Amino acid sequence: MEGFFFGESGRQLYGVFHGADPAAYQSRSVLLLYPVGQEYMRIHRAYRRLADSLSDLGFDVLRFDYPGTGDSSGDFSEASLASWKTGAIQAYDELQTMAPSAQVDVVALRVGTIVARALVRERRVARLVLWEPRFEDAAYLRDFTDAIAAKGPTRPNFVADDGSLHYNGFRFASELQAELSHGSLADLEPRRVRSILALSTHDLAEDPALNRLFNRNDNWSVMQTEGPDDWSVLDSVGGLFLPEASLETIRHWLSQ
Amino acid sequence: MTSIERMLTIGGPPPLAGILSEPAPGDPARETLILLNSGMMHHVGTCNLSVKIARRTASLGTLAYRFDFSGIGDSRSRSFAGSHEEREVSEVREVMDELTRRTGAERFLLCGLCSGADAAMATAVVDDRVAGIAQIDPYCFRTGRWYLRHYLARVREREAWSRLFRKLRGGPVAVDGLPREYLEEIDEQERHDFDKGGLTSGYRSLVERGVRTLVIMTEGQSFCYNYEGQFRDVFARVPFGTLLDEHYLPSTRHTIIEPDDQAFVTDLISDWAVAGHAVADQG
């Protein structure tokens, strides 16, 4: 496990590389795409655990912070989806530079699945894990706005006069909200990926739009796992999220 | 002032992973701020607070370093013969050793939230290089005034009265007239691993060395702290004088998710971190 900065000076990105166990090396790499906001905080340890176990299986793994998140340059309040997509492409290229491999797989969680769609258009991705995907991009932020509407605005969770959405300690600027409200999973070009796993604690096929998508191409796998599913929860001590069943499902699917 | 950030690993194997925020140009004669983990949260801190504090502190001309204790975030686990607390102290001291070697820094400020606040205190007591500690939600002890405010607030709550009446109709009632369940609720939240005498002598030793202390208390510590100035009251035998700067944020959660409060705490800690230089420069 090796942390490092990469990318342009002044716009550097922070990444952590988990080199493949030489004894198990299989010339395959995995790029991990985080969710954002408090979800990034909660899943960080699980992503590290996933990266460690994949490297034990012989994968070279890179996880990185999007611009404006974690240790990467910039502030979340000024972050943009466009910069996250660019960052993902940079991370993909960095991973291929550090550990050239025959194929690159991608694991993307929640908003990371939106970033993954853009990456698939620009780079060759062999296998793609879409973890807790929503059909409409707007659904991710709708979880937050629905919670505010149901419980009323509070000091941490509210929509400001300038339209920015504040939720669990992170400010989603109006421009970012607009970027996150246009697309859908239908924008994914599934033929550019050899196989896709859609993984959730819900029965994704119950969503008619997702179900149509899954049936349109034969390279989709859909799996349901046990585990906690409320991504907008924040406990009093900033508790971490270790969805072991989902991690194990991802490890197993990628190791096949 | 501009600043740059670079990866700086410490010791090992396995090394501790951390990031150095450096002002350009840097001044190693200044105190260097070290930001500690809070529980299992990795080195960016709650809602990226440690990143914000480090970058603002560096922009004001002071080195700042945020890192992960072994086994947390991006640092692998290490074997250590002592307790968890002793390991943390040992690793902070290792970080200070390496920062001295790499940057020339000789005086340090330690900052942490909750368990990070405890680690800052524990290290400061045993290491003379620590010139200041910034503690967010350190442990505190109840005072008579705490109890008065706590129960007066409940007297004003309609639900408290309805609970009381429910108890009076059949349930046991505590000596002070409040339902026993209130006291049990408080007792469950109390941390038992702190000794007031030990902390008092620890803070006294810091004062004797001229160590500055910044204390920020949030609503998250309401089970033991509920008015500004309580920390000074609790440790009345410690002659803090101007070395203690105490702030109470009664509507701020323990993880500081309120945007205004994040900005306030970021400014408060980074301003406090660089304030020592003015004193040192004058001296």
XYZ file of C-alpha atoms in Angstrom:
539
model
C 0.000 0.000 0.000
C 1.616 3.200 -1.172
C 0.079 6.662 -1.123
C 1.211 9.208 -3.687
C 0.191 12.317 -5.576
C -0.179 12.371 -9.332
C -1.509 14.645 -12.057
C -0.848 18.261 -12.909
C 0.917 20.531 -10.463
C -1.686 22.568 -8.616
C -4.385 20.034 -9.483
C -2.765 16.987 -7.998
C -4.749 13.916 -7.088
C -4.098 11.644 -4.139
C -4.048 7.925 -4.805
C -3.133 4.760 -2.945
C -1.643 1.903 -4.918
C -1.971 -1.663 -3.677
C 0.521 -3.755 -5.642
C -0.382 -7.304 -6.597
C 0.991 -10.144 -4.523
C 3.793 -11.398 -6.814
C 2.938 -14.994 -5.963
C -0.586 -14.527 -7.296
C 0.124 -11.981 -10.058
C -2.297 -12.176 -12.974
C -1.684 -8.992 -15.040
C -5.040 -7.521 -14.152
C -5.715 -4.200 -12.489
C -8.671 -2.741 -10.625
C -9.540 0.934 -10.339
C -11.807 1.780 -7.400
C -14.181 4.733 -7.767
C -15.425 6.159 -4.483
C -18.830 7.637 -3.699
C -18.776 11.247 -2.465
C -19.616 13.314 0.614
C -20.180 11.511 3.877
C -20.496 8.233 1.942
C -16.818 8.564 1.005
C -15.924 8.933 4.690
C -17.973 5.913 5.698
C -16.711 3.565 2.988
C -13.005 4.472 3.099
C -12.026 1.584 5.353
C -14.092 -0.899 3.348
C -12.378 0.255 0.151
C -8.982 -0.218 1.741
C -10.005 -3.705 2.814
C -11.296 -4.487 -0.683
C -8.084 -3.175 -2.259
C -5.948 -5.252 0.112
C -7.855 -8.437 -0.600
C -7.798 -7.881 -4.362
C -4.044 -7.324 -4.258
C -3.741 -10.600 -2.338
C -5.607 -12.201 -5.254
C -3.000 -10.873 -7.694
C -4.586 -7.608 -8.860
C -2.824 -4.258 -8.934
C -5.306 -1.862 -7.371
C -5.570 1.922 -7.315
C -8.016 3.920 -5.240
C -7.892 7.685 -5.493
C -9.667 10.825 -4.323
C -11.580 12.863 -6.894
C -10.640 16.551 -7.252
C -12.055 18.435 -4.271
C -12.388 15.304 -2.132
C -10.158 13.638 0.467
C -6.519 14.635 0.028
C -6.771 15.676 -3.622
C -6.464 19.348 -4.407
C -9.461 21.623 -4.228
C -12.437 21.866 -1.934
C -15.640 19.863 -2.183
C -17.755 23.006 -2.223
C -16.186 23.834 -5.602
C -16.066 20.286 -6.970
C -17.596 19.294 -10.294
C -18.669 16.030 -11.876
C -16.679 16.983 -14.969
C -13.482 17.182 -12.893
C -14.251 13.837 -11.261
C -14.585 12.244 -14.700
C -11.300 13.777 -15.811
C -9.704 12.612 -12.576
C -10.890 9.054 -13.171
C -9.311 9.032 -16.620
C -6.062 10.357 -15.148
C -6.184 7.671 -12.457
C -6.789 4.958 -15.058
C -3.770 6.148 -17.039
C -1.657 6.390 -13.894
C -2.574 2.845 -12.952
C -1.598 1.600 -16.391
C 1.683 3.492 -16.160
C 2.512 2.128 -12.728
C 1.411 -1.420 -13.413
C 0.782 -2.108 -17.095
C -1.686 -4.940 -17.287
C -3.632 -6.875 -19.867
C -6.980 -5.689 -18.540
C -8.414 -3.089 -16.194
C -11.551 -3.694 -14.155
C -13.486 -0.950 -12.373
C -15.470 -1.033 -9.132
C -17.762 1.972 -8.657
C -20.067 2.762 -5.758
C -23.127 5.070 -5.811
C -22.107 8.392 -7.477
C -18.947 6.598 -8.567
C -21.150 4.698 -11.034
C -21.810 7.977 -12.881
C -18.075 8.595 -13.110
C -17.585 5.021 -14.316
C -19.912 5.566 -17.273
C -17.717 8.393 -18.508
C -14.592 6.322 -17.988
C -16.026 3.453 -20.043
C -16.508 5.860 -22.967
C -12.876 6.974 -22.840
C -10.884 3.927 -21.802
C -10.990 0.174 -22.190
C -12.682 -1.416 -19.181
C -12.924 -5.202 -19.102
C -15.283 -5.744 -16.212
C -17.365 -3.228 -14.352
C -18.926 -3.516 -10.911
C -21.760 -1.052 -10.352
C -22.327 -1.141 -6.604
C -25.646 0.279 -5.425
C -26.453 1.896 -8.768
C -29.562 4.021 -9.326
C -31.169 4.310 -12.732
C -31.527 8.080 -12.646
C -28.456 10.078 -11.601
C -30.736 12.554 -9.855
C -31.777 9.825 -7.409
C -28.548 10.119 -5.390
C -29.186 13.698 -4.328
C -32.913 13.104 -4.153
C -32.215 10.851 -1.156
C -30.849 13.928 0.608
C -33.511 16.404 -0.465
C -36.268 13.928 0.397
C -34.788 13.520 3.880
C -34.700 17.290 4.339
C -38.277 17.595 3.107
C -39.427 14.846 5.459
C -37.633 16.038 8.595
C -37.364 19.730 7.860
C -34.126 21.677 7.440
C -31.573 21.503 10.233
C -28.289 23.327 10.848
C -26.251 20.712 8.974
C -28.839 19.623 6.401
C -30.553 22.312 4.360
C -30.786 24.040 1.000
C -29.147 27.457 1.171
C -30.418 30.635 -0.473
C -27.862 30.230 -3.251
C -29.327 26.814 -4.042
C -26.427 24.828 -2.627
C -27.387 21.626 -0.858
C -25.734 20.964 2.509
C -25.940 17.398 3.705
C -24.067 15.606 6.494
C -21.139 17.989 6.389
C -20.704 18.493 2.645
C -21.865 21.297 0.351
C -23.159 20.337 -3.090
C -23.018 23.511 -5.167
C -25.892 24.281 -7.546
C -23.665 23.572 -10.528
C -22.725 20.149 -9.150
C -26.363 19.348 -8.465
C -27.178 20.236 -12.068
C -24.429 17.958 -13.330
C -25.749 15.149 -11.161
C -29.314 15.483 -12.416
C -29.074 14.924 -16.153
C -28.038 11.393 -16.918
C -29.106 7.864 -16.281
C -27.638 4.392 -16.317
C -29.113 4.050 -19.806
C -26.192 6.239 -20.933
C -23.808 3.382 -20.210
C -22.526 1.721 -23.342
C -22.594 -1.911 -22.179
C -20.974 -3.276 -25.346
C -17.795 -1.429 -24.443
C -17.480 -3.647 -21.339
C -17.065 -7.394 -21.374
C -19.209 -8.009 -18.316
C -21.049 -5.892 -15.767
C -22.126 -6.720 -12.233
C -24.932 -4.683 -10.694
C -24.816 -5.251 -6.948
C -27.198 -4.019 -4.292
C -28.846 -4.862 -1.015
C -32.122 -4.220 -2.857
C -33.689 -6.261 -5.620
C -32.571 -4.029 -8.484
C -34.767 -5.865 -10.971
C -37.810 -4.486 -9.159
C -37.017 -1.154 -10.791
C -38.644 -1.460 -14.254
C -36.133 0.887 -15.866
C -33.181 -1.068 -14.478
C -34.816 -4.357 -15.385
C -35.226 -3.284 -19.015
C -31.592 -2.267 -19.046
C -30.418 -5.588 -17.618
C -32.421 -7.513 -20.236
C -31.210 -5.451 -23.158
C -27.733 -7.017 -23.137
C -26.511 -10.399 -22.043
C -23.358 -9.179 -20.303
C -25.161 -8.039 -17.140
C -25.106 -9.944 -13.868
C -27.412 -8.769 -11.122
C -26.799 -9.777 -7.507
C -28.428 -8.947 -4.213
C -26.548 -9.092 -0.912
C -27.408 -8.747 2.732
C -26.372 -5.719 4.703
C -27.128 -2.171 5.756
C -28.481 -0.001 2.993
C -29.136 3.482 4.323
C -26.322 5.486 2.809
C -27.493 8.814 4.186
C -27.170 7.714 7.818
C -24.575 9.446 9.952
C -24.146 8.313 13.533
C -22.887 10.498 16.349
C -19.243 9.439 16.005
C -18.962 9.234 12.208
C -19.146 5.453 12.221
C -17.585 3.516 9.388
C -19.405 1.169 7.057
C -18.090 -2.347 6.452
C -20.585 -4.152 4.199
C -18.744 -7.485 4.293
C -21.273 -9.406 2.191
C -20.961 -6.906 -0.664
C -17.158 -6.876 -0.427
C -17.048 -10.649 -0.570
C -19.402 -10.727 -3.565
C -17.174 -8.266 -5.442
C -14.013 -10.205 -4.585
C -15.587 -13.443 -5.721
C -16.974 -12.032 -8.981
C -13.690 -10.381 -9.937
C -11.645 -13.460 -9.082
C -13.616 -15.656 -11.463
C 0.977 32.577 0.964
C 0.875 29.493 -1.254
C 1.427 25.974 0.024
C 2.210 22.619 -1.445
C 1.426 19.115 -0.274
C 3.488 15.985 -0.514
C 3.351 12.443 0.726
C 5.644 11.798 3.676
C 5.853 8.306 5.110
C 7.358 7.764 8.529
C 9.412 4.837 9.767
C 8.457 1.256 9.280
C 8.132 -1.203 7.893
C 5.284 -0.771 7.674
C 5.523 3.028 7.533
C 2.970 5.497 8.824
C 1.304 7.266 5.890
C 0.832 11.011 6.024
C 0.736 14.231 4.077
C 2.831 17.309 4.717
C 1.344 20.708 3.916
C 4.230 23.077 3.441
C 4.133 26.834 3.188
C 6.312 28.298 0.484
C 8.750 29.331 1.772
C 8.652 27.241 4.948
C 10.120 28.232 8.279
C 11.192 25.220 10.392
C 11.722 27.501 13.373
C 7.979 27.755 13.635
C 5.936 25.191 15.506
C 4.652 22.399 13.277
C 1.018 21.324 13.547
C 0.366 17.564 13.646
C -3.219 16.399 13.129
C -4.195 13.096 14.736
C -6.853 10.524 13.856
C -10.197 10.533 15.552
C -11.138 6.925 16.254
C -11.042 4.907 13.043
C -11.627 7.918 10.787
C -8.748 8.308 8.348
C -6.405 11.260 8.215
C -8.631 13.635 6.206
C -10.672 14.049 9.400
C -14.380 14.409 9.867
C -15.874 16.043 6.752
C -12.311 16.711 5.550
C -11.731 18.989 8.531
C -8.088 17.961 9.010
C -7.356 18.742 5.357
C -8.938 22.169 5.700
C -7.061 22.944 8.907
C -3.733 21.723 7.462
C -4.092 23.737 4.262
C -5.158 26.919 6.003
C -2.383 26.587 8.586
C 0.175 26.098 5.803
C -1.247 29.088 3.952
C -0.526 31.124 7.101
C 3.110 30.054 7.033
C 3.224 26.988 9.274
C 3.989 23.371 8.429
C 1.130 20.950 9.013
C 1.220 17.162 8.916
C -1.752 14.801 8.957
C -1.162 11.083 9.193
C -2.735 7.770 10.093
C -1.824 5.788 13.179
C -0.853 2.221 12.326
C -3.860 0.127 11.395
C -5.974 3.157 10.484
C -6.639 4.727 7.075
C -3.653 4.317 4.778
C -1.200 2.981 7.402
C -0.820 -0.745 7.876
C -1.005 -2.407 11.273
C 2.155 -2.784 13.328
C 2.879 -5.060 16.212
C 3.428 -3.233 19.486
C 3.935 -4.694 22.919
C 2.212 -1.923 24.881
C -1.332 -0.647 25.133
C -3.269 1.105 22.382
C -2.648 4.451 24.096
C 1.080 3.777 24.472
C 1.314 2.842 20.813
C -0.306 6.118 19.790
C 2.086 8.141 21.943
C 5.017 6.181 20.553
C 3.908 6.837 16.979
C 3.350 10.560 17.504
C 6.874 10.784 18.941
C 8.208 8.835 15.967
C 6.484 11.331 13.668
C 8.053 14.247 15.538
C 11.502 12.619 15.286
C 11.137 12.199 11.549
C 9.722 15.688 10.954
C 12.708 17.107 12.812
C 15.048 15.091 10.614
C 13.244 15.953 7.377
C 12.212 19.578 7.939
C 14.252 20.851 10.885
C 11.110 21.403 12.960
C 11.769 21.161 16.691
C 8.539 22.338 18.342
C 5.130 20.805 17.705
C 1.433 21.433 18.184
C -0.851 18.399 18.409
C -4.490 18.552 17.369
C -7.171 15.908 17.676
C -10.857 15.256 18.123
C -12.141 12.851 20.773
C -9.601 9.999 20.965
C -7.229 12.248 19.010
C -7.585 14.836 21.766
C -6.684 12.166 24.309
C -3.610 11.122 22.285
C -2.524 14.764 22.013
C -2.681 15.162 25.782
C -0.962 11.850 26.517
C 1.916 12.720 24.199
C 2.281 16.290 25.421
C 2.688 15.120 29.016
C 5.694 12.949 28.180
C 7.378 14.924 25.411
C 8.874 18.387 25.915
C 8.831 19.125 22.195
C 5.059 19.641 22.326
C 4.401 23.370 22.603
C 0.622 23.243 22.387
C -2.406 20.960 22.137
C -5.715 21.655 20.404
C -8.354 19.325 21.821
C -11.807 18.984 20.313
C -14.107 17.219 22.769
C -11.500 16.049 25.272
C -12.782 14.316 28.357
C -14.278 16.560 30.990
C -15.922 16.032 34.382
C -19.275 17.214 35.631
C -19.477 20.068 38.112
C -22.282 21.234 40.369
C -23.117 23.863 37.795
C -23.299 21.131 35.114
C -25.916 19.256 37.167
C -27.871 22.436 37.796
C -27.995 23.321 34.102
C -28.680 19.727 33.098
C -31.678 19.319 35.371
C -33.004 22.843 34.902
C -33.095 22.183 31.175
C -35.097 19.036 31.806
C -37.496 20.779 34.143
C -38.406 22.957 31.183
C -39.084 19.936 28.971
C -42.702 18.828 28.775
C -41.601 15.263 28.102
C -39.491 15.226 31.265
C -42.527 16.152 33.337
C -44.722 13.577 31.673
C -42.068 10.937 32.371
C -41.908 12.087 35.956
C -45.679 11.823 36.367
C -45.636 8.390 34.785
C -43.041 7.347 37.309
C -44.923 8.909 40.198
C -47.940 6.826 39.305
C -46.054 3.630 39.868
C -42.403 3.722 39.014
C -39.453 4.386 41.318
C -38.386 7.978 41.670
C -34.841 9.130 42.268
C -33.945 11.073 45.385
C -33.653 14.335 43.547
C -37.175 13.961 42.189
C -36.250 12.892 38.716
C -36.935 9.467 37.289
C -34.133 7.013 37.867
C -33.938 6.361 34.128
C -32.435 9.821 33.650
C -29.561 9.045 35.955
C -28.991 5.684 34.330
C -28.942 7.331 30.940
C -26.238 9.686 32.151
C -24.232 6.949 33.837
C -24.185 4.863 30.670
C -22.672 7.725 28.732
C -19.900 8.411 31.210
C -16.389 7.385 30.290
C -14.770 5.599 33.171
C -11.219 5.391 31.934
C -10.151 8.870 32.983
C -8.799 9.839 36.334
C -9.387 13.457 37.292
C -6.310 13.601 39.508
C -4.123 12.246 36.739
C -5.471 14.700 34.182
C -5.105 17.583 36.635
C -1.448 16.802 37.261
C -0.961 16.303 33.530
C -2.383 19.715 32.646
C -0.424 21.248 35.511
C 2.808 19.867 34.086
C 1.900 21.338 30.694
C 1.291 24.739 32.236
C 4.642 24.583 34.036
C 6.269 24.056 30.639
C 4.286 26.898 29.041
C 2.307 24.573 26.766
C -0.710 26.278 25.192
C -4.056 24.456 25.298
C -7.006 25.094 23.006
C -10.193 23.315 24.066
C -13.264 23.164 21.840
C -16.312 21.428 23.276
C -19.376 20.441 21.232
C -22.854 19.224 21.993
C -21.406 15.754 21.622
C -19.904 16.049 25.101
C -23.115 17.324 26.694
C -23.150 14.289 28.974
C -20.218 15.821 30.822
C -19.948 19.452 29.626
C -22.714 22.032 29.208
C -21.388 25.559 29.807
C -18.485 27.664 28.604
C -15.796 27.829 31.229
C -16.545 24.387 32.677
C -13.149 23.033 31.627
C -11.440 25.774 33.598
C -13.769 25.097 36.551
C -13.044 21.356 36.473
C -9.314 21.910 36.466
C -9.424 24.862 38.855
C -6.209 23.681 40.493
C -4.344 24.144 37.216
C -3.102 27.740 36.854
C -3.844 27.909 33.124
C -3.989 31.700 32.960
C -3.772 32.783 29.344
C -2.403 29.399 28.231
C -5.955 27.987 28.032
C -8.349 29.082 25.321
C -11.759 27.433 25.860
C -14.684 27.469 23.427
C -18.123 25.908 23.696
C -20.188 25.154 20.588
C -23.481 23.964 22.106
C -25.295 23.386 18.825
C -22.424 21.660 17.032
C -22.359 17.912 16.664
C -19.385 15.856 17.733
C -18.425 15.256 14.090
C -18.801 18.982 13.253
C -21.027 18.544 10.216
C -22.503 22.044 10.379
C -20.900 24.153 7.617
C -20.619 27.352 9.654
C -19.017 25.456 12.515
C -16.544 23.705 10.220
C -15.373 27.101 9.010
C -15.229 28.464 12.553
C -13.222 25.513 13.892
C -10.862 25.567 10.901
C -10.119 29.259 11.429
C -9.913 28.914 15.203
C -7.357 26.085 15.165
C -5.208 27.439 12.350
C -5.186 30.930 13.885
C -4.291 29.389 17.255
C -1.517 27.369 15.604
C 0.158 30.418 14.116
C -0.518 32.661 17.136
C 2.346 31.032 19.016
C 4.795 32.308 16.444
C 3.960 35.895 17.216
C 4.789 35.217 20.856
C 7.950 33.315 19.934
C 9.036 35.969 17.445
C 8.590 38.687 20.056
C 10.479 36.616 22.622
